[in-house]
CSV table of C-alpha atoms in Angstrom, one decimal:
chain,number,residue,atom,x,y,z
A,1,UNK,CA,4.6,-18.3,44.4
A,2,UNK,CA,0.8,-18.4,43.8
A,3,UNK,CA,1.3,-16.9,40.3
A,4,UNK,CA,3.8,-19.7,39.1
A,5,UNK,CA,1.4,-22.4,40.8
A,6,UNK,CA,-1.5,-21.6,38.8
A,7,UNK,CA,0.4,-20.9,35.4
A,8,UNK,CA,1.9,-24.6,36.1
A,9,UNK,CA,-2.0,-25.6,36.9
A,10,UNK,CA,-3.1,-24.0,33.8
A,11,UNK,CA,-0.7,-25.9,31.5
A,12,UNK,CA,-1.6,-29.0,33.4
A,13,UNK,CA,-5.0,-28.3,32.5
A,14,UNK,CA,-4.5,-28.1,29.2
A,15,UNK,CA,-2.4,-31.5,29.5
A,16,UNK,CA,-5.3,-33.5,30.9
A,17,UNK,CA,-7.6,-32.1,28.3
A,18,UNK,CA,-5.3,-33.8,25.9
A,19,UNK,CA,-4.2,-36.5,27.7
A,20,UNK,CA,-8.5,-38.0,28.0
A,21,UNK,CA,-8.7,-37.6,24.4
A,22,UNK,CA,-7.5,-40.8,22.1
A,23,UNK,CA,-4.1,-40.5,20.6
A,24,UNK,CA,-5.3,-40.8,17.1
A,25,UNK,CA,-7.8,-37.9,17.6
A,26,UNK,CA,-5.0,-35.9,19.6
A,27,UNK,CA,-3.2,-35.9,16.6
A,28,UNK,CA,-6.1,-34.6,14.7
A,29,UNK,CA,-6.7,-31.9,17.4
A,30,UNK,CA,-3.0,-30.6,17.2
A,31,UNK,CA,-2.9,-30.3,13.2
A,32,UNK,CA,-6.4,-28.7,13.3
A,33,UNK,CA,-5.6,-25.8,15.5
A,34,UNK,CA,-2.7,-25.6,14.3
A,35,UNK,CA,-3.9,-25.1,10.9
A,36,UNK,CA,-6.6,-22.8,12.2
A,37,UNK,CA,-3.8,-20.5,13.8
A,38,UNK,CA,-1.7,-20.8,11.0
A,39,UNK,CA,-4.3,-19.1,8.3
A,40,UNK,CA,-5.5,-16.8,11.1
A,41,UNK,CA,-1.6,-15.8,11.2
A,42,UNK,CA,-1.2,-15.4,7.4
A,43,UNK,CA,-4.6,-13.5,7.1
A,44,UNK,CA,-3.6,-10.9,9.4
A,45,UNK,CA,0.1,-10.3,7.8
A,46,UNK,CA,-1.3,-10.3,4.2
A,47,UNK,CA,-4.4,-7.7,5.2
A,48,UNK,CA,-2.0,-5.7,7.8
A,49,UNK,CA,1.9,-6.2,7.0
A,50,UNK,CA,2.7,-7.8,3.7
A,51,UNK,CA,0.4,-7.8,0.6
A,52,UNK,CA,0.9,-8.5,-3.3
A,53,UNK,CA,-0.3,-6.7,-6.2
A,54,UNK,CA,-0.3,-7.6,-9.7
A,55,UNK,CA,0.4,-4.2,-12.3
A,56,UNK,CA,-2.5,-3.9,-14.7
A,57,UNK,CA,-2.0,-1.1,-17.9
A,58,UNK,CA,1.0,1.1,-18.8
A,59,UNK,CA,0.6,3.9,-16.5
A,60,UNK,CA,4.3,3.1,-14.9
A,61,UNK,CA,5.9,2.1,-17.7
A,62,UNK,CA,8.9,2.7,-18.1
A,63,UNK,CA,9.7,1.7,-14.0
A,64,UNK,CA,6.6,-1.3,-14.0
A,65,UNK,CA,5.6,-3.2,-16.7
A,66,UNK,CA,2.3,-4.7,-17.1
A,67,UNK,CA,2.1,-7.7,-15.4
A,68,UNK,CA,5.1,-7.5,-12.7
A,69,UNK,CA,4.1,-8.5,-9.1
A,70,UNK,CA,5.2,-6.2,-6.7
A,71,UNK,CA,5.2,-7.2,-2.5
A,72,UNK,CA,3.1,-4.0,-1.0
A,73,UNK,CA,4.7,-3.2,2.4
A,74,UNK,CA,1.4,-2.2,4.3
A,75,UNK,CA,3.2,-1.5,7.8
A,76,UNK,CA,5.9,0.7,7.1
A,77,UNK,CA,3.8,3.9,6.2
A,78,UNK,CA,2.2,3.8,9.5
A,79,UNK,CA,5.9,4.9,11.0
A,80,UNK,CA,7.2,6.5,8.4
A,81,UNK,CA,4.2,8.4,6.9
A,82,UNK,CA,4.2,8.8,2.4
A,83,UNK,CA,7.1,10.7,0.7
A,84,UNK,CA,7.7,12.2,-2.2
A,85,UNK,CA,8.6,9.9,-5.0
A,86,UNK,CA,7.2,6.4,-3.3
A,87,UNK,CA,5.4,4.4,-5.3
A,88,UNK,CA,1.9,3.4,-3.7
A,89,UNK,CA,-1.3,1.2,-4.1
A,90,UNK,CA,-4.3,2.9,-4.4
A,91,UNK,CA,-7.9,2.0,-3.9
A,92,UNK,CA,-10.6,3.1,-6.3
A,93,UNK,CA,-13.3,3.6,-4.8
A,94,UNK,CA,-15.8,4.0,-7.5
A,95,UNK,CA,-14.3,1.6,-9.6
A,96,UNK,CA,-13.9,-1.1,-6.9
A,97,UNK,CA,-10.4,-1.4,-8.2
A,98,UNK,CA,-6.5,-1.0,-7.3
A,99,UNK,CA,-4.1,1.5,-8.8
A,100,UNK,CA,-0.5,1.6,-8.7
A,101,UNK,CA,0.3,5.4,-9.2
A,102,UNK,CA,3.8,7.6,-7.2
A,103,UNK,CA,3.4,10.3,-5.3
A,104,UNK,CA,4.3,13.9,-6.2
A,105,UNK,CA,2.5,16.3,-3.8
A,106,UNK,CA,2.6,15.8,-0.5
A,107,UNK,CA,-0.4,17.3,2.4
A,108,UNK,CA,-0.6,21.0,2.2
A,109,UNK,CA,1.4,21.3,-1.3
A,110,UNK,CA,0.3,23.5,-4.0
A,111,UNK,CA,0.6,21.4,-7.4
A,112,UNK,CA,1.0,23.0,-11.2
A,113,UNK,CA,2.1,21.6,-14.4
A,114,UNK,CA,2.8,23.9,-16.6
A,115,UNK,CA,5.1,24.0,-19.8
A,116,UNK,CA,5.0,20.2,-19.3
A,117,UNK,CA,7.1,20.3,-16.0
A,118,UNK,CA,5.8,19.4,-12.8
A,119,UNK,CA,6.5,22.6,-10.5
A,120,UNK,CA,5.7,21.8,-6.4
A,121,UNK,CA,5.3,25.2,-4.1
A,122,UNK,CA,6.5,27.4,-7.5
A,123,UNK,CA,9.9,24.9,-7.7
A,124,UNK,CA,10.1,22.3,-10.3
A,125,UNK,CA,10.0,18.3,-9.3
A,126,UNK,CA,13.1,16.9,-10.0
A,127,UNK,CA,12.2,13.6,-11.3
A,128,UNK,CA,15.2,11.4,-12.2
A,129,UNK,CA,13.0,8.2,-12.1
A,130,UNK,CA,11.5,9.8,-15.2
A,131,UNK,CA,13.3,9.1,-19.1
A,132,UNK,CA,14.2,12.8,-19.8
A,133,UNK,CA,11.4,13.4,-22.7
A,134,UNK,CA,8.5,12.7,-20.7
A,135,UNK,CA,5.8,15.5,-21.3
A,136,UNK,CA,3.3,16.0,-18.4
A,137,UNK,CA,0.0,17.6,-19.2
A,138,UNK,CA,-2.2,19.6,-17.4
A,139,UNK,CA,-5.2,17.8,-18.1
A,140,UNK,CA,-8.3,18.8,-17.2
A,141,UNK,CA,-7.6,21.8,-14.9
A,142,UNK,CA,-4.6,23.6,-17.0
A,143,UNK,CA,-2.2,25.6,-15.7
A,144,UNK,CA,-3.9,26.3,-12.1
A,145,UNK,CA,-2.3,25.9,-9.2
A,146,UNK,CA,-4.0,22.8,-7.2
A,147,UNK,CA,-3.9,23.3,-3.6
A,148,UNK,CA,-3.8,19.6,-1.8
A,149,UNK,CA,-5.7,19.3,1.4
A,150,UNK,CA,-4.4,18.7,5.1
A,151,UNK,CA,-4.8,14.6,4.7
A,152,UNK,CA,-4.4,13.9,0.4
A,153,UNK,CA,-1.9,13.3,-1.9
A,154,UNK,CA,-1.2,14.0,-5.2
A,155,UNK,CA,-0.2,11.1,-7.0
A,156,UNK,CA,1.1,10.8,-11.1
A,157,UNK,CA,1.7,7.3,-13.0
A,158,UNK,CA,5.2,7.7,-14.4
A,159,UNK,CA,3.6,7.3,-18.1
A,160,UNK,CA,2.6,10.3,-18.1
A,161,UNK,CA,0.7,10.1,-21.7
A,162,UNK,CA,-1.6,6.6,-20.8
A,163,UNK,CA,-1.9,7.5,-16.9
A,164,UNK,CA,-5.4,8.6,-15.4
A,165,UNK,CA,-3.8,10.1,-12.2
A,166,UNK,CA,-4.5,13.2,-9.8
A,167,UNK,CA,-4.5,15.4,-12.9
A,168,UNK,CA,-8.3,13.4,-13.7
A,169,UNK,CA,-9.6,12.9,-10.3
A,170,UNK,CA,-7.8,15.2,-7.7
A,171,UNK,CA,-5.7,14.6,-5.2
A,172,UNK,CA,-6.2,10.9,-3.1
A,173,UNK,CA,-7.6,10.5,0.7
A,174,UNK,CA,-4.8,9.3,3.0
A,175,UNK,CA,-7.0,6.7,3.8
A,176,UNK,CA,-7.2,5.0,0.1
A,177,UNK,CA,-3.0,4.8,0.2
A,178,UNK,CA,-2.6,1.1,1.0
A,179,UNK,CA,0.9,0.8,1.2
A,180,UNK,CA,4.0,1.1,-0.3
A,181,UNK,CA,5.8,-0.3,-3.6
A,182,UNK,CA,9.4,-0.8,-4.0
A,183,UNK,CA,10.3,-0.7,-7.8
């Protein structure tokens, strides 16, 4: 009974607080925090649930053009974890910028391209999101086998001829995976 009493008193509170100050200002009061609580709100959904990216260059041609804005689902990987074939935003550290890239090799994987076939643990990727003539290159580390560390991915633009991917710069830190793309 004392709970309810001062949760009643507390609102009350706030209801003489209002009530002292002038309507006109009251007004002014209400649309100001709720403004203030409204960006707070959106802030914290766009930085934490929902995001937007814009596609830059032809690296995931031909499933994103250049130029398409894509909704980046920021939440989701935090249950579900990153899979094989999800398309994900990537932050660039050293370039201070974003890339939108898909994932191939997941933690622990051993990576090779060779013959221009991706092959994951000694089996070959299936990759039907991919026109049938793409080509994959080794780049700069050949035909070795590229063991990916306990908490990286591997991660591949579907163009495989303009895309500076894992094949350049190794696999990514779970930590620069921002969230996920649906195509």
């Amino acid at each position: 009974m004392e709970l309810q009493s001062r949760e009643v008193n507390g609102v009350n509170g706030a209801h003489r607080v209002l009530s002292r100050i002038r309507p006109e200002t009251r007004t002014g009061y209400i649309l100001l925090c709720t403004l203030l609580w409204s960006t707070i709100a959106f802030l914290l959904v766009h930085r934490f649930v929902l995001s937007t990216v814009v596609v830059e260059g032809e690296s995931m041609t031909p499933t994103l053009k250049p130029g398409d804005c894509r909704l980046v689902n920021c939440w989701l990987p935090l249950f579900r974890g990153y899979h094989r074939g999800d398309i994900v935003v990537i932050r660039d550290r050293e370039k201070a910028e974003l890339m939108v890239k898909r994932v191939v090799g997941l933690p622990s994987d051993c990576v090779q391209v060779s013959g221009g076939q991706v092959y994951i643990n000694g089996r070959p990727l299936p990759e039907a999101y991919l026109p049938s003539s793409t080509f994959t290159s080794p780049r700069k580390w050949g035909n070795h086998t590229y063991a990916i560390a306990r908490d990286c991915y591997f991660v591949l633009g579907d163009n495989r001829s303009a895309s500076e991917d894992s094949r350049s710069y190794g696999a990514v830190h779970h930590a620069d995976l921002l969230g996920l793309i649906s195509p």
